[in-house]
Amino acid sequence: MKHLLASTCLVAGLLAMTGAARAECGDLTIASMNWQSAEVLAALDKFILNEGYGCNAEVIVGDTVPTITSMIEKGEPDLAPEGWVDLLPDVVKRGIDEGKLVGAAVALSDGAVQGWWIPKYIADANPDIKTIDDALKHPELFPDPEDKSKGAVHNGPQGWGGTVVTGQLYKAYGGEAANFTLVDTGSAAGLDGSIAKAYERKEGWVGYYWAPTALLGKYDMVKLEHGVPYDEAEWKRCNTVADCPDPKKNDWPKDTVQTLVTKPFSERAGDDVMAYLNKRAWTNDTVNKLMAWMTDNQASGDDGAKHFLEENEALWKDWVSPEAAEKIKAAL
């Protein structure tokens, strides 16, 4: 009888300890990359995990390559909310195959997007313009700032991968023959300024940009379709090589942005915490608008996270347990 009583007490104690572990995930480090969308997502995870699940999360500074490499080799940081896995696919695959990394939710559900964009008011007024080829039929709608007799495709700064691809696509789609010039905007600020200037004046603009960004949260732009499927071999052979003489038309692949977790943390975090990390995802449109608010208000990642939670309850409540949702609401 004593043995039975002792066993019963032991089981009850273990169950209590399991419940405590599930309710409090303990200490963890979250990598905040050095760009706005990653900063606010790291702050959001910190708030939700600390307030909703009883974690003791700390945000540390990170960057894609050193952070993911450290997670595999050293087991820290515990969490990378915005991992751009396509920048080092072999490293991420090795980490997962070796049981050192766990892939959680695709944080950006519609992928990181690059390509050529036009203002929505131009797209609305010209519903026939849906592809790059369509836009290049109308140089008059996208005038070159220096020569109004020609159209202009605005490119990014030298040194950017997107700038190289845009230059190659300009050749592949026959931009020069279509009476367009390829404009070097000089810098990120120059590129942003060219869009802002065109938008404020309701003028035509076409050129390279990407999402998620604060600028696309402020200015409503439409991405042009490429009119052809993605050809990975051609992309590697020529579309991404600046001096390749014969680029072909090609689609621009989306980058996968996924939440990465170290294996040890995934095992001690508890089912509820991992359920959250496997569900938490948002779209470019959501992030663009949030970053635009942060930029306009000179807000930090913490400020942006709280603003998002206050304004998007219907979205984030689906990510968390009912108990965590009540705690998060009470903490705001």
Short mmCIF file of C-alpha atoms in Angstrom, two decimals, residues 49-318:
data_model
loop_
_atom_site.label_atom_id
_atom_site.label_comp_id
_atom_site.label_asym_id
_atom_site.label_seq_id
_atom_site.Cartn_x
_atom_site.Cartn_y
_atom_site.Cartn_z
CA LEU A 49 5.81 34.33 -25.59
CA ASN A 50 6.51 36.30 -22.41
CA GLU A 51 3.01 37.58 -21.71
CA GLY A 52 1.00 34.70 -23.16
CA TYR A 53 3.12 31.68 -22.32
CA GLY A 54 5.26 32.69 -19.35
CA CYS A 55 8.58 32.58 -21.19
CA ASN A 56 11.58 34.71 -20.28
CA ALA A 57 12.54 35.81 -23.79
CA GLU A 58 15.36 38.18 -24.63
CA VAL A 59 15.90 39.78 -28.04
CA ILE A 60 19.47 39.84 -29.33
CA VAL A 61 20.95 41.34 -32.49
CA GLY A 62 21.42 38.95 -35.40
CA ASP A 63 21.83 38.62 -39.15
CA THR A 64 20.86 35.83 -41.50
CA VAL A 65 24.11 33.96 -42.13
CA PRO A 66 25.80 34.26 -38.71
CA THR A 67 22.56 33.65 -36.80
CA ILE A 68 21.53 30.48 -38.62
CA THR A 69 25.10 29.17 -38.62
CA SER A 70 25.33 29.76 -34.85
CA MET A 71 21.99 28.03 -34.26
CA ILE A 72 23.36 24.92 -35.95
CA GLU A 73 26.88 24.94 -34.54
CA LYS A 74 26.30 26.37 -31.04
CA GLY A 75 22.58 25.87 -30.42
CA GLU A 76 21.99 29.60 -29.95
CA PRO A 77 20.05 31.79 -30.34
CA ASP A 78 16.98 29.66 -29.73
CA LEU A 79 14.70 31.32 -32.25
CA ALA A 80 15.08 33.14 -35.57
CA PRO A 81 11.59 34.47 -36.40
CA GLU A 82 12.49 35.69 -39.90
CA GLY A 83 14.93 33.27 -41.47
CA TRP A 84 15.63 33.88 -45.15
CA VAL A 85 16.36 30.24 -45.89
CA ASP A 86 16.93 30.70 -49.63
CA LEU A 87 20.08 32.70 -48.86
CA LEU A 88 21.74 29.54 -47.50
CA PRO A 89 19.53 26.57 -48.40
CA ASP A 90 22.26 23.95 -48.03
CA VAL A 91 23.14 25.13 -44.52
CA VAL A 92 19.50 25.12 -43.38
CA LYS A 93 18.91 21.67 -44.90
CA ARG A 94 21.99 20.33 -43.15
CA GLY A 95 20.82 21.75 -39.82
CA ILE A 96 17.41 20.13 -40.18
CA ASP A 97 18.81 16.82 -41.46
CA GLU A 98 21.25 16.65 -38.54
CA GLY A 99 18.49 17.34 -36.03
CA LYS A 100 19.86 20.69 -34.91
CA LEU A 101 17.20 22.93 -36.47
CA VAL A 102 13.43 22.74 -36.69
CA GLY A 103 11.47 24.60 -39.34
CA ALA A 104 8.36 26.25 -37.91
CA ALA A 105 5.82 28.47 -39.70
CA VAL A 106 6.58 30.15 -43.00
CA ALA A 107 6.59 33.57 -41.36
CA LEU A 108 5.80 35.48 -44.55
CA SER A 109 2.96 33.39 -45.92
CA ASP A 110 3.08 34.78 -49.47
CA GLY A 111 6.87 34.88 -49.64
CA ALA A 112 9.31 37.73 -50.01
CA VAL A 113 8.61 39.31 -53.39
CA GLN A 114 10.88 41.09 -55.88
CA GLY A 115 10.08 42.35 -59.34
CA TRP A 116 8.85 45.30 -61.39
CA TRP A 117 6.01 47.42 -60.05
CA ILE A 118 3.71 50.18 -61.27
CA PRO A 119 1.44 52.51 -59.25
CA LYS A 120 -2.06 51.17 -58.66
CA TYR A 121 -3.63 54.27 -60.21
CA ILE A 122 -1.81 53.44 -63.47
CA ALA A 123 -2.95 49.81 -63.28
CA ASP A 124 -6.54 50.87 -62.59
CA ALA A 125 -6.57 53.32 -65.49
CA ASN A 126 -4.95 50.78 -67.84
CA PRO A 127 -6.36 47.34 -67.02
CA ASP A 128 -4.64 45.86 -70.09
CA ILE A 129 -1.25 46.34 -68.42
CA LYS A 130 -0.62 43.19 -66.41
CA THR A 131 2.80 41.99 -67.53
CA ILE A 132 6.24 43.45 -68.20
CA ASP A 133 5.60 43.07 -71.93
CA ASP A 134 2.34 45.03 -71.57
CA ALA A 135 4.08 47.88 -69.77
CA LEU A 136 6.85 48.08 -72.36
CA LYS A 137 4.23 48.72 -75.05
CA HIS A 138 3.51 52.08 -73.41
CA PRO A 139 6.63 54.22 -72.96
CA GLU A 140 4.36 57.27 -72.93
CA LEU A 141 2.82 56.15 -69.64
CA PHE A 142 6.20 55.80 -67.90
CA PRO A 143 8.22 58.82 -69.09
CA ASP A 144 11.94 59.13 -68.55
CA PRO A 145 12.54 62.11 -66.20
CA GLU A 146 15.39 63.28 -68.45
CA ASP A 147 13.78 62.61 -71.85
CA LYS A 148 10.00 62.60 -72.04
CA SER A 149 10.12 61.08 -75.54
CA LYS A 150 11.21 57.80 -73.94
CA GLY A 151 9.98 55.53 -71.19
CA ALA A 152 12.09 54.65 -68.16
CA VAL A 153 12.63 51.52 -66.11
CA HIS A 154 13.95 52.54 -62.68
CA ASN A 155 16.64 50.27 -61.27
CA GLY A 156 18.11 49.88 -57.80
CA PRO A 157 21.60 50.83 -56.60
CA GLN A 158 24.74 49.16 -57.91
CA GLY A 159 25.74 46.15 -55.85
CA TRP A 160 22.23 44.85 -55.23
CA GLY A 161 21.29 41.44 -56.60
CA GLY A 162 17.92 42.86 -57.68
CA THR A 163 19.71 45.53 -59.69
CA VAL A 164 21.61 42.90 -61.67
CA VAL A 165 18.44 40.92 -62.37
CA THR A 166 16.52 44.03 -63.44
CA GLY A 167 19.30 44.92 -65.88
CA GLN A 168 19.19 41.43 -67.33
CA LEU A 169 15.39 41.43 -67.58
CA TYR A 170 15.55 44.84 -69.28
CA LYS A 171 17.65 43.16 -71.98
CA ALA A 172 15.57 39.97 -72.09
CA TYR A 173 12.27 41.82 -72.55
CA GLY A 174 13.71 44.21 -75.15
CA GLY A 175 13.51 47.40 -73.10
CA GLU A 176 15.79 49.43 -75.35
CA ALA A 177 13.96 48.38 -78.53
CA ALA A 178 10.69 49.36 -76.83
CA ASN A 179 12.07 52.92 -76.41
CA PHE A 180 12.79 52.63 -72.69
CA THR A 181 15.95 53.65 -70.88
CA LEU A 182 17.27 51.88 -67.78
CA VAL A 183 17.62 54.52 -65.06
CA ASP A 184 20.23 54.14 -62.31
CA THR A 185 18.56 55.64 -59.22
CA GLY A 186 21.91 55.71 -57.41
CA SER A 187 20.86 54.61 -53.94
CA ALA A 188 18.05 53.10 -51.91
CA ALA A 189 16.95 56.63 -51.03
CA GLY A 190 17.04 57.59 -54.71
CA LEU A 191 14.89 54.62 -55.64
CA ASP A 192 12.38 55.38 -52.88
CA GLY A 193 12.38 59.05 -53.81
CA SER A 194 11.59 58.31 -57.45
CA ILE A 195 8.49 56.33 -56.41
CA ALA A 196 7.37 58.93 -53.88
CA LYS A 197 7.79 61.77 -56.38
CA ALA A 198 5.83 59.94 -59.08
CA TYR A 199 3.09 58.94 -56.65
CA GLU A 200 2.62 62.42 -55.20
CA ARG A 201 2.32 63.82 -58.73
CA LYS A 202 0.22 60.88 -59.97
CA GLU A 203 2.74 60.25 -62.74
CA GLY A 204 3.71 56.96 -64.34
CA TRP A 205 6.54 54.88 -62.88
CA VAL A 206 7.85 51.37 -63.51
CA GLY A 207 10.84 49.68 -61.98
CA TYR A 208 12.42 47.40 -59.44
CA TYR A 209 11.18 47.06 -55.88
CA TRP A 210 10.49 44.39 -53.28
CA ALA A 211 8.23 43.45 -50.39
CA PRO A 212 7.81 43.53 -47.48
CA THR A 213 8.74 47.21 -47.16
CA ALA A 214 7.36 50.28 -45.45
CA LEU A 215 7.21 52.14 -48.75
CA LEU A 216 4.77 49.66 -50.27
CA GLY A 217 2.66 50.07 -47.15
CA LYS A 218 2.47 53.80 -47.87
CA TYR A 219 2.18 53.74 -51.66
CA ASP A 220 -0.17 51.24 -53.28
CA MET A 221 1.80 49.53 -56.04
CA VAL A 222 1.00 46.57 -58.31
CA LYS A 223 3.58 43.98 -59.25
CA LEU A 224 3.78 43.19 -62.96
CA GLU A 225 3.58 39.56 -64.01
CA HIS A 226 6.48 38.15 -66.01
CA GLY A 227 4.36 36.23 -68.53
CA VAL A 228 6.55 33.11 -68.37
CA PRO A 229 7.14 30.36 -65.79
CA TYR A 230 10.21 30.31 -63.59
CA ASP A 231 13.20 28.56 -65.13
CA GLU A 232 15.74 27.87 -62.39
CA ALA A 233 18.53 26.86 -64.78
CA GLU A 234 18.22 30.08 -66.80
CA TRP A 235 17.95 32.12 -63.62
CA LYS A 236 21.31 30.80 -62.42
CA ARG A 237 22.96 30.78 -65.84
CA CYS A 238 22.14 34.28 -66.98
CA ASN A 239 19.39 36.26 -65.22
CA THR A 240 21.56 36.73 -62.13
CA VAL A 241 24.87 37.20 -63.99
CA ALA A 242 25.55 40.82 -64.92
CA ASP A 243 27.77 40.18 -67.96
CA CYS A 244 25.74 37.30 -69.43
CA PRO A 245 24.98 38.46 -73.00
CA ASP A 246 21.80 36.50 -73.78
CA PRO A 247 19.31 36.55 -70.87
CA LYS A 248 15.90 35.00 -71.44
CA LYS A 249 12.54 36.14 -70.12
CA ASN A 250 11.99 34.60 -66.71
CA ASP A 251 9.81 34.78 -63.64
CA TRP A 252 11.30 36.16 -60.42
CA PRO A 253 11.21 33.47 -57.71
CA LYS A 254 9.85 34.30 -54.29
CA ASP A 255 12.12 33.89 -51.28
CA THR A 256 10.98 31.60 -48.47
CA VAL A 257 10.98 33.39 -45.12
CA GLN A 258 10.61 30.80 -42.39
CA THR A 259 10.79 30.74 -38.61
CA LEU A 260 13.67 28.55 -37.42
CA VAL A 261 14.00 27.02 -33.97
CA THR A 262 16.87 25.09 -32.39
CA LYS A 263 16.03 21.46 -31.73
CA PRO A 264 16.74 21.68 -27.97
CA PHE A 265 14.39 24.64 -27.55
CA SER A 266 11.65 22.94 -29.58
CA GLU A 267 11.84 20.01 -27.16
CA ARG A 268 11.69 22.02 -23.94
CA ALA A 269 9.35 24.79 -25.09
CA GLY A 270 6.18 22.74 -24.71
CA ASP A 271 3.41 21.92 -27.16
CA ASP A 272 1.56 25.21 -26.73
CA VAL A 273 4.60 27.36 -27.54
CA MET A 274 5.49 25.28 -30.58
CA ALA A 275 1.85 25.36 -31.71
CA TYR A 276 2.08 29.16 -31.71
CA LEU A 277 5.39 29.18 -33.62
CA ASN A 278 3.93 26.76 -36.17
CA LYS A 279 0.87 28.97 -36.77
CA ARG A 280 2.24 32.52 -36.58
CA ALA A 281 2.38 33.91 -40.12
CA TRP A 282 1.38 37.12 -41.85
CA THR A 283 1.21 38.53 -45.38
CA ASN A 284 3.24 41.16 -47.20
CA ASP A 285 0.25 43.50 -47.12
CA THR A 286 -0.02 43.22 -43.32
CA VAL A 287 3.70 43.75 -42.79
CA ASN A 288 3.92 46.60 -45.32
CA LYS A 289 1.20 48.55 -43.54
CA LEU A 290 2.71 47.91 -40.13
CA MET A 291 6.15 49.07 -41.26
CA ALA A 292 4.64 52.17 -42.87
CA TRP A 293 3.04 53.02 -39.50
CA MET A 294 6.37 52.43 -37.75
CA THR A 295 8.21 54.66 -40.20
CA ASP A 296 5.67 57.47 -39.99
CA ASN A 297 5.74 57.33 -36.19
CA GLN A 298 9.47 56.65 -35.79
CA ALA A 299 8.40 53.60 -33.81
CA SER A 300 10.63 50.86 -32.44
CA GLY A 301 10.03 47.15 -32.91
CA ASP A 302 8.41 46.99 -29.47
CA ASP A 303 6.09 49.87 -30.39
CA GLY A 304 5.21 48.19 -33.68
CA ALA A 305 4.47 44.88 -31.97
CA LYS A 306 2.05 46.48 -29.51
CA HIS A 307 0.39 48.49 -32.30
CA PHE A 308 -0.10 45.31 -34.31
CA LEU A 309 -1.58 43.46 -31.34
CA GLU A 310 -3.96 46.32 -30.58
CA GLU A 311 -5.15 46.68 -34.18
CA ASN A 312 -5.20 43.05 -35.40
CA GLU A 313 -6.75 40.94 -32.65
CA ALA A 314 -8.79 38.89 -35.11
CA LEU A 315 -5.57 37.79 -36.80
CA TRP A 316 -3.30 37.00 -33.88
CA LYS A 317 -5.96 35.30 -31.73
CA ASP A 318 -5.92 32.42 -34.21
#
